[in-house]
Short mmCIF file of C-alpha atoms in Angstrom, two decimals:
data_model
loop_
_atom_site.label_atom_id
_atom_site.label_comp_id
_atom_site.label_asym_id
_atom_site.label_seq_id
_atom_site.Cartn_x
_atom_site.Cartn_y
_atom_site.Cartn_z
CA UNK U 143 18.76 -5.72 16.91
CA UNK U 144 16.57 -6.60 13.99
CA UNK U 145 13.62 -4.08 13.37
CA UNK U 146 10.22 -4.73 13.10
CA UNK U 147 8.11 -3.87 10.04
CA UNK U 148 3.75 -3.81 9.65
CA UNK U 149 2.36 -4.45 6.56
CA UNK U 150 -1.22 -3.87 5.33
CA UNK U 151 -2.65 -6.06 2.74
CA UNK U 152 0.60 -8.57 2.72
CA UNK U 153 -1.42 -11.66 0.31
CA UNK U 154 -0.80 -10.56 -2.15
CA UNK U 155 1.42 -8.18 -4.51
CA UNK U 156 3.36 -5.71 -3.19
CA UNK U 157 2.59 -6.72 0.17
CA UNK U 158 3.61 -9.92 0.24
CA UNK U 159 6.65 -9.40 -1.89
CA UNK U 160 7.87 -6.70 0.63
CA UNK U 161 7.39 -9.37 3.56
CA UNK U 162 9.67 -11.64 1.43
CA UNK U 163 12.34 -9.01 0.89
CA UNK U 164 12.03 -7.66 4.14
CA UNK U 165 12.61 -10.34 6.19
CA UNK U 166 15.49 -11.51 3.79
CA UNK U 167 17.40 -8.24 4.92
CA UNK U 168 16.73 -9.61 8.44
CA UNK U 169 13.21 -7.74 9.50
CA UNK U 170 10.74 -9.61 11.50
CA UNK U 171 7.47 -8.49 9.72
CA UNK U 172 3.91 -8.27 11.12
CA UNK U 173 1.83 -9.16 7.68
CA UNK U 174 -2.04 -8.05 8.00
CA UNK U 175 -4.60 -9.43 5.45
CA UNK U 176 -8.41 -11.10 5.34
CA UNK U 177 -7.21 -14.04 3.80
CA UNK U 178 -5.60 -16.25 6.84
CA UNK U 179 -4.50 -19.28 4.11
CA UNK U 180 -2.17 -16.85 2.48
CA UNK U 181 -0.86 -15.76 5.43
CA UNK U 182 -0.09 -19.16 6.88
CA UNK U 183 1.51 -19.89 3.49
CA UNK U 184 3.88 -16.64 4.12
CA UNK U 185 4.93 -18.12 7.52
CA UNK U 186 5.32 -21.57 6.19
CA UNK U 187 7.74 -20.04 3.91
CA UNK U 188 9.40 -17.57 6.03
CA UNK U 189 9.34 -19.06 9.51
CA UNK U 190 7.16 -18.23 12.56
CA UNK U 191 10.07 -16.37 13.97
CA UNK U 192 10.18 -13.94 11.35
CA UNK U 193 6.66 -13.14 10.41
CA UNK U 194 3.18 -12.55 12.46
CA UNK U 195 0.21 -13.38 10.54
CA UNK U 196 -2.37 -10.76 12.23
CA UNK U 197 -5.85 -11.72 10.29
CA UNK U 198 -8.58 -9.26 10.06
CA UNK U 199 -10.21 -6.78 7.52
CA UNK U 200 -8.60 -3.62 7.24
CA UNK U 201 -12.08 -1.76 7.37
CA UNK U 202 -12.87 -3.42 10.62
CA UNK U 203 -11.37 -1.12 13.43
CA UNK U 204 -12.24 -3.05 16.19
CA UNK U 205 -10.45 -6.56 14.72
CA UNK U 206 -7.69 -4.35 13.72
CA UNK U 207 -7.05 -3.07 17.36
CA UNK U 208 -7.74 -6.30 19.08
CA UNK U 209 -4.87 -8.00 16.64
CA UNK U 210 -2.52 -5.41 17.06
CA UNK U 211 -2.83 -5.21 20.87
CA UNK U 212 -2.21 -9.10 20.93
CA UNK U 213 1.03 -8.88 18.96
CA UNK U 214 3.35 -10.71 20.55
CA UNK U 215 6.54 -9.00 22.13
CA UNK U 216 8.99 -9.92 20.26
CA UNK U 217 6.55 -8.43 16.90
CA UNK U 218 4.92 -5.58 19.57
CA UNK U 219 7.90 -3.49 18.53
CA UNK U 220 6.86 -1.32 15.39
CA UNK U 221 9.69 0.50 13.47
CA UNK U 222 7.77 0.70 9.98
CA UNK U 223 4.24 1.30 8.99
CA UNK U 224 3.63 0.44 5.27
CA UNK U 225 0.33 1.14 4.47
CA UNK U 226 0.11 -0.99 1.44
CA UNK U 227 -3.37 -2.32 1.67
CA UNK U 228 -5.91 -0.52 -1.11
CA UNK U 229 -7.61 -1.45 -3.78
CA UNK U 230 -9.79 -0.14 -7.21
CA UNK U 231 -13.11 -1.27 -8.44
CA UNK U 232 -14.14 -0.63 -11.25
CA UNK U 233 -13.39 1.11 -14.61
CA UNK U 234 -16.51 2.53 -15.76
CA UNK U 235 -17.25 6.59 -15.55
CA UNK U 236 -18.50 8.17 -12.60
CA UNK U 237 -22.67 7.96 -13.89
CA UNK U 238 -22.23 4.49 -14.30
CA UNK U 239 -20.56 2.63 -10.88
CA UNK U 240 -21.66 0.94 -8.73
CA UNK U 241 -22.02 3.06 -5.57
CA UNK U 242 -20.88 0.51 -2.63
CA UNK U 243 -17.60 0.09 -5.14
CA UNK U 244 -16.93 3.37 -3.97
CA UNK U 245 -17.79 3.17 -0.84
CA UNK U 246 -15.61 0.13 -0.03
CA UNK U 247 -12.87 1.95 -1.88
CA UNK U 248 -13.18 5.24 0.27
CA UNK U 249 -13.52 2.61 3.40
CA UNK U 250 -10.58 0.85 2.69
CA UNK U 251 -7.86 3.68 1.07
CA UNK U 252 -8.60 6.29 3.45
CA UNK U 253 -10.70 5.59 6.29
CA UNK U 254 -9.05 2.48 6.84
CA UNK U 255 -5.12 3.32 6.19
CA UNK U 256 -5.99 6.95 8.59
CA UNK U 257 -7.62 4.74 11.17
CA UNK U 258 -4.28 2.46 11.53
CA UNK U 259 -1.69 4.99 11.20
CA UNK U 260 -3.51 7.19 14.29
CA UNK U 261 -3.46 4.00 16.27
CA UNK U 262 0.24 3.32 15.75
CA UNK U 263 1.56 6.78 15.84
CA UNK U 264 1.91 6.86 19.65
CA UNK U 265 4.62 3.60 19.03
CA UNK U 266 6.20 5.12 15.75
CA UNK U 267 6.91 8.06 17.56
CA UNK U 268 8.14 6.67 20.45
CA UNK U 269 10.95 4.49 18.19
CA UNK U 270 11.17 7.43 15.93
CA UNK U 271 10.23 5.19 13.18
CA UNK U 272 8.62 5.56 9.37
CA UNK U 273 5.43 5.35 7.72
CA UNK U 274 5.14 4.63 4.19
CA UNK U 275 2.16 5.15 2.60
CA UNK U 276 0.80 3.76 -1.06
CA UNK U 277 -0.65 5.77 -3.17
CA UNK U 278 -0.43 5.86 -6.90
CA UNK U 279 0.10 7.88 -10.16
CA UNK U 280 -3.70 8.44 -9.75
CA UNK U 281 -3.01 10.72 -7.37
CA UNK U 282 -1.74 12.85 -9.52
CA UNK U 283 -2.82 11.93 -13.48
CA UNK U 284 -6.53 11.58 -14.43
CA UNK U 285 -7.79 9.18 -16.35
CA UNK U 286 -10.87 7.72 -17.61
CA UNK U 287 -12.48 5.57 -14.90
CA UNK U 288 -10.01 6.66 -12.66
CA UNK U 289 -12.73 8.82 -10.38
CA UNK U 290 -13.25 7.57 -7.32
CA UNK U 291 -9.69 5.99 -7.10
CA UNK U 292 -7.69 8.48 -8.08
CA UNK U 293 -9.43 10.40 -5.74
CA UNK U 294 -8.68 8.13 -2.48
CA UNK U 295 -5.19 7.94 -3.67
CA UNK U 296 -4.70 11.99 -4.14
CA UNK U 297 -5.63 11.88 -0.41
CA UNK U 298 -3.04 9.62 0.15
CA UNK U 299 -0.74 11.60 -0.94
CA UNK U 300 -1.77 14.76 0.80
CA UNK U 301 -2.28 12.98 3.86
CA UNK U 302 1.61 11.71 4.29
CA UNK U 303 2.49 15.28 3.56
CA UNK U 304 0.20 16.21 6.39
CA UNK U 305 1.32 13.99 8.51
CA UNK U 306 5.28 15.05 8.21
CA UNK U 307 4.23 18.35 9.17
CA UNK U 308 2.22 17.25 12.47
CA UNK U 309 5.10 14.97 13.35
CA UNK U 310 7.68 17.29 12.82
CA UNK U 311 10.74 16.94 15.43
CA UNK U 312 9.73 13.73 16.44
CA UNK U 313 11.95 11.95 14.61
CA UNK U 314 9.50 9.96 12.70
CA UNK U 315 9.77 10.13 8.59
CA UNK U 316 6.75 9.98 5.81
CA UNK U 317 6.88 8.95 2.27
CA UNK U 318 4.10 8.36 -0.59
CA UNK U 319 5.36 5.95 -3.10
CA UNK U 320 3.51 6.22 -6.09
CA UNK U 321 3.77 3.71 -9.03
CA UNK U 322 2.24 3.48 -12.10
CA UNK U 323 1.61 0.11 -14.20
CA UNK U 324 2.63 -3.00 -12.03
CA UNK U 325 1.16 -6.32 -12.92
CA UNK U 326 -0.55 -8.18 -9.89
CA UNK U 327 -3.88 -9.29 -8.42
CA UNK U 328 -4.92 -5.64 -8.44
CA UNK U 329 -6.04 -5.43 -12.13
CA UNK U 330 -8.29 -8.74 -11.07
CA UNK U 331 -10.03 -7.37 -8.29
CA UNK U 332 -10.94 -3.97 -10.16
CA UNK U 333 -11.92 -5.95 -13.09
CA UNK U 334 -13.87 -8.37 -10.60
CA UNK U 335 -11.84 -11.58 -11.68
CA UNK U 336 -11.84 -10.73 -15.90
CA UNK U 337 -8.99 -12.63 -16.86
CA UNK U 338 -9.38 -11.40 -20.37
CA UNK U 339 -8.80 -8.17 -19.10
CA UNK U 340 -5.96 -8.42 -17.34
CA UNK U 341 -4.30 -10.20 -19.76
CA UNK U 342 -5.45 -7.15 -22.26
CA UNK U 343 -3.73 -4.53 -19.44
CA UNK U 344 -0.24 -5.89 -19.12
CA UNK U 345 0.33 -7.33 -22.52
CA UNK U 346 3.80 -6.29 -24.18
CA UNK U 347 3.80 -3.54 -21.27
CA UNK U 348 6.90 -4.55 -19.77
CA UNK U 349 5.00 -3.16 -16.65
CA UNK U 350 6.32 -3.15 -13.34
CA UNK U 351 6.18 -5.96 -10.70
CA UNK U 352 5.75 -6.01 -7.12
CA UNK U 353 9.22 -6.64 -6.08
CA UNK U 354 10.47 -3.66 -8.07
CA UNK U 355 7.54 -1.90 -5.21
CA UNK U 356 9.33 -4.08 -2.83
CA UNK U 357 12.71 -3.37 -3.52
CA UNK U 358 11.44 0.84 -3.64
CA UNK U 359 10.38 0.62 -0.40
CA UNK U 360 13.24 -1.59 1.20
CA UNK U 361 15.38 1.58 -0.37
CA UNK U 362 13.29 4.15 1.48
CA UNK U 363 13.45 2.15 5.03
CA UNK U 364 17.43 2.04 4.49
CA UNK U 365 18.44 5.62 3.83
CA UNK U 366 20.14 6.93 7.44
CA UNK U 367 17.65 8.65 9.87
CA UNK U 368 17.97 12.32 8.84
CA UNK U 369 17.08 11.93 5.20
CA UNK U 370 13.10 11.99 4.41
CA UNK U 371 11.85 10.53 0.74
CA UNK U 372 8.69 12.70 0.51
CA UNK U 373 7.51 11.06 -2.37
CA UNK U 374 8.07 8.78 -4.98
CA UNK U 375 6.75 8.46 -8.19
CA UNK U 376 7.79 5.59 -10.66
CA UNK U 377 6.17 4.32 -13.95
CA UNK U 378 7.49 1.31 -16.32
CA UNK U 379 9.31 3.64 -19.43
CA UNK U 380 6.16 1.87 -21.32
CA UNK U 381 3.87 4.26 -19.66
CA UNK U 382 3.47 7.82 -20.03
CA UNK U 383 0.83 10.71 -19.90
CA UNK U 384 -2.36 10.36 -21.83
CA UNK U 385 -2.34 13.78 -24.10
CA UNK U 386 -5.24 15.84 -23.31
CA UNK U 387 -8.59 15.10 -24.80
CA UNK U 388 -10.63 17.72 -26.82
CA UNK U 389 -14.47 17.00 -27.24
CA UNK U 390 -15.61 18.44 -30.10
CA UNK U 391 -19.60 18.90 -30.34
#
C-alpha cells in the first residue's frame, strides 16, 4: 500500500519539488499552499489520484483544520509530515525592519508549523509515522540580517528535538533538515521581488537546488523504521562559515 505524505508550502521550491519526487516513488501527497493556481498546476501534472491540493494559509488555523478534516479517504491517511512551509523577510539589521516582517515570520515558522504538527500528531502516532521539519543553517550560524530568521529557524530545530523526546516509544521519528544556499523563490520573497538581488545571491555559487532538498528528504522517509536522522545539515561546498568579525573603535 502506497503511503501518504503532507506537505506545507508545496508552490513552490522545495515543496513542490518533493511532491514531484514523492509521488514518482509512488506516494500520494497532500500539497498545502495559498496559491490554489499552482496547486492545480501540480495536479494537472501529477494526476488527481496522486496529489490533494488542500488551499489555505498556513497562519490561518481554522482554514488549516477545516481542509485537513475534509481530506478525502484515500489522502486522510497521513504517514509523513514535512513541514516545509517558512519563509525570510528581509535583510536589514535588527534597528532597521520592518516589525510585521517579523511578525509574519514568527507567525508562519513557528506558530504556524507547531500549530499543524499538534493537530496531526494524534494520526502520526497512530501510523507510527515521521515528521520532518525545515529549518536551516540559520539555526545554527549567525549572520548579518539573519535576526529574526535565524531565530525562528533555531526553534525549529530545538523543537523536532523536543518533540522526539515527547514521542518517545511511539514509534513516530523526527528530523530537522537544515540546508544552506539553495536557489529558489525564497531569495525573492525576502528580497520582496529584487530580481537584481537574487541574481547577485546565486551567481557562480553553484548553490543548491530544491530537488537536491527533495531528494534529502525522500532519503530520510526511506531509511527502515528503527533508524532516526536527528538532523541534517547540508551546504553547497561554495559556502562556508563567515570568520568572526572584530569591530575596532
Amino acid at each position: 500500500m502506497s503511503k501518504t505524505a503532507l506537505i506545507t508550502g508545496a508552490t513552490a521550491g522545495f515543496g513542490a519539488a518533493t511532491a514531484r519526487l514523492f509521488v514518482r516513488h509512488g506516494w500520494k501527497v497532500v500539497a498545502t499552499g495559498r496559491r490554489r493556481d499552482r496547486l492545480d498546476e501540480l495536479v494537472r501534472e501529477l494526476g488527481e489520484e496522486n496529489l490533494f491540493p488542500a488551499v489555505f494559509d498556513i497562519r490561518d488555523e481554522n482554514a488549516m483544520k477545516e481542509a485537513l478534516s475534509s481530506l478525502p479517504s484515500e489522502f486522510s491517511e497521513i504517514d509523513l509530515l514535512i513541514n516545509n512551509a517558512g519563509l525570510a523577510l528581509g535583510t536589514k539589521p535588527a534597528p532597521d525592519i520592518q516589525l510585521d516582517d517579523w511578525r509574519i515570520m514568527i507567525d508562519t515558522n513557528v506558530t504556524a508549523l507547531a500549530v499543524i504538527t499538534q493537530h496531526l500528531l494524534p494520526k502520526l502516532i497512530e501510523r507510527q509515522g515521521m515528521i520532518i521539519n525545515l529549518s536551516s543553517v540559520a539555526a545554527h550560524w549567525p549572520y548579518p540580517g539573519g535576526n529574526c530568521y535565524g531565530g525562528t529557524k533555531a526553534f525549529v530545530r530545538q523543537f523536532s528535538y523536543g518533540l522526539r523526546c515527547d514521542l518517545h516509544g511511539t514509534g513516530v521519528r523526527v528530523t530537522s533538515i537544515e540546508p544552506g544556499l539553495c536557489e529558489s523563490e525564497f531569495t525573492l520573497v525576502r528580497t520582496k521581488g529584487d530580481q537584481k538581488a537574487y541574481d547577485e545571491t546565486y551567481k557562480g555559487a553553484k548553490a543548491l537546488q530544491p530537488e537536491d532538498i527533495a531528494e534529502t528528504l525522500f532519503w530520510v522517509a526511506s531509511q527502515p523504521a528503527h533508524i532516526n536522522m536527528n538532523s541534517i545539515e547540508l551546504m553547497p561546498v561554495s559556502q562556508t562559515w563567515n570568520p568572526f568579525r572584530i569591530y575596532r573603535g
